[in-house]
Short mmCIF file of C-alpha atoms in Angstrom, two decimals:
data_model
loop_
_atom_site.label_atom_id
_atom_site.label_comp_id
_atom_site.label_asym_id
_atom_site.label_seq_id
_atom_site.Cartn_x
_atom_site.Cartn_y
_atom_site.Cartn_z
CA MET W 74 3.69 14.58 0.71
CA PRO W 75 0.94 14.84 3.34
CA ASP W 76 1.61 13.81 6.94
CA LEU W 77 -0.09 10.42 7.32
CA ARG W 78 1.14 9.36 10.75
CA GLN W 79 -2.16 9.91 12.55
CA GLY W 80 -4.48 7.06 11.59
CA ALA W 81 -5.07 7.66 7.89
CA TRP W 82 -3.50 4.27 7.09
CA ARG W 83 -5.63 1.12 6.89
CA LYS W 84 -4.51 -2.48 6.62
CA SER W 85 -5.28 -4.25 3.37
CA SER W 86 -8.16 -6.72 3.60
CA ARG W 87 -5.83 -9.29 2.03
CA SER W 88 -3.22 -8.96 4.79
CA ASN W 89 -3.42 -11.75 7.31
CA GLY W 90 -0.14 -11.27 9.18
CA GLN W 91 0.76 -14.95 8.97
CA ASN W 92 3.10 -14.95 5.99
CA GLY W 93 4.75 -11.58 6.49
CA ALA W 94 2.99 -10.00 3.50
CA CYS W 95 1.07 -7.20 5.22
CA VAL W 96 0.51 -3.86 3.58
CA GLU W 97 -1.30 -0.69 4.56
CA VAL W 98 -2.94 1.82 2.24
CA ALA W 99 -3.62 5.54 2.66
CA LEU W 100 -5.60 7.67 0.24
CA THR W 101 -5.11 11.38 -0.31
CA ALA W 102 -6.74 13.69 -2.81
CA GLU W 103 -3.79 13.21 -5.19
CA GLN W 104 -2.22 9.85 -4.33
CA THR W 105 -2.61 6.29 -3.16
CA LEU W 106 0.20 5.38 -0.76
CA ILE W 107 1.26 1.83 0.15
CA ARG W 108 3.64 0.76 2.93
CA ASP W 109 4.78 -2.37 4.74
CA SER W 110 2.75 -2.60 7.96
CA LYS W 111 5.73 -4.15 9.78
CA ASN W 112 7.85 -1.09 8.98
CA PRO W 113 5.54 1.95 9.03
CA ALA W 114 8.46 4.40 9.15
CA GLY W 115 10.08 2.80 6.10
CA ALA W 116 9.72 3.39 2.40
CA ARG W 117 6.35 4.01 0.77
CA LEU W 118 5.08 3.57 -2.74
CA ALA W 119 3.15 6.59 -4.04
CA PHE W 120 0.85 6.37 -7.05
CA GLY W 121 -1.45 8.72 -8.87
CA ALA W 122 -5.05 7.48 -9.05
CA GLY W 123 -4.82 5.75 -12.44
CA SER W 124 -1.41 4.29 -11.75
CA ALA W 125 -2.53 2.74 -8.46
CA ALA W 126 -5.48 0.99 -10.10
CA SER W 127 -3.25 -0.38 -12.85
CA PHE W 128 -0.62 -1.60 -10.37
CA ILE W 129 -3.22 -3.37 -8.21
CA SER W 130 -4.76 -5.02 -11.28
CA GLN W 131 -1.34 -6.32 -12.30
CA ILE W 132 -0.73 -7.71 -8.80
CA LYS W 133 -4.09 -9.51 -8.87
CA ALA W 134 -3.19 -10.96 -12.29
CA GLY W 135 0.01 -12.45 -10.82
CA ARG W 136 2.43 -10.32 -12.81
CA TYR W 137 4.73 -9.76 -9.81
CA ASP W 138 4.60 -13.23 -8.25
CA VAL W 139 8.04 -14.53 -7.40
#
Protein backbone atom coordinates (compact mmCIF):
# COMPACT_ATOMS: atom_id res chain seq x y z
CA MET A 1 0.00 0.00 0.00
CA PRO A 2 1.36 3.47 -0.83
CA ASP A 3 2.48 5.82 1.95
CA LEU A 4 -0.32 8.38 2.25
CA ARG A 5 0.74 10.25 5.38
CA GLN A 6 1.85 13.42 3.59
CA GLY A 7 -1.27 15.29 2.52
CA ALA A 8 -2.80 12.98 -0.07
CA TRP A 9 -5.92 12.62 2.10
CA ARG A 10 -8.88 14.98 1.69
CA LYS A 11 -11.94 15.35 3.87
CA SER A 12 -15.24 14.29 2.35
CA SER A 13 -17.46 17.19 1.31
CA ARG A 14 -20.24 15.53 3.32
CA SER A 15 -18.24 15.57 6.57
CA ASN A 16 -19.26 18.39 8.86
CA GLY A 17 -17.55 17.34 12.09
CA GLN A 18 -20.66 17.91 14.18
CA ASN A 19 -22.03 14.39 14.41
CA GLY A 20 -18.78 12.46 14.53
CA ALA A 21 -19.22 11.03 11.01
CA CYS A 22 -16.13 12.45 9.30
CA VAL A 23 -14.25 10.52 6.66
CA GLU A 24 -11.24 11.24 4.50
CA VAL A 25 -10.52 9.86 1.04
CA ALA A 26 -7.24 9.27 -0.79
CA LEU A 27 -6.93 8.18 -4.40
CA THR A 28 -4.06 6.17 -5.83
CA ALA A 29 -3.61 4.74 -9.30
CA GLU A 30 -5.01 1.39 -8.09
CA GLN A 31 -7.23 2.14 -5.10
CA THR A 32 -9.63 4.44 -3.32
CA LEU A 33 -8.84 4.54 0.40
CA ILE A 34 -11.24 5.72 3.12
CA ARG A 35 -10.43 6.41 6.78
CA ASP A 36 -11.98 8.00 9.86
CA SER A 37 -10.64 11.56 10.08
CA LYS A 38 -10.69 11.40 13.89
CA ASN A 39 -8.35 8.40 13.82
CA PRO A 40 -5.98 8.86 10.86
CA ALA A 41 -3.59 6.17 12.11
CA GLY A 42 -6.41 3.64 12.43
CA ALA A 43 -7.93 1.17 10.01
CA ARG A 44 -8.59 2.05 6.38
CA LEU A 45 -10.95 0.68 3.80
CA ALA A 46 -9.30 -0.01 0.45
CA PHE A 47 -11.31 -0.45 -2.75
CA GLY A 48 -10.52 -1.02 -6.38
CA ALA A 49 -12.00 1.65 -8.67
CA GLY A 50 -15.25 -0.17 -9.53
CA SER A 51 -15.78 -1.41 -6.00
CA ALA A 52 -15.43 2.09 -4.52
CA ALA A 53 -18.05 3.53 -6.87
CA SER A 54 -20.46 0.71 -6.03
CA PHE A 55 -19.92 1.09 -2.28
CA ILE A 56 -20.49 4.86 -2.41
CA SER A 57 -23.67 4.39 -4.46
CA GLN A 58 -24.98 1.94 -1.87
CA ILE A 59 -24.22 4.38 0.95
CA LYS A 60 -26.09 7.16 -0.87
CA ALA A 61 -29.04 4.79 -1.35
CA GLY A 62 -29.21 4.23 2.43
CA ARG A 63 -28.26 0.56 2.35
CA TYR A 64 -25.96 0.88 5.39
CA ASP A 65 -28.06 3.23 7.52
CA VAL A 66 -28.37 2.03 11.08
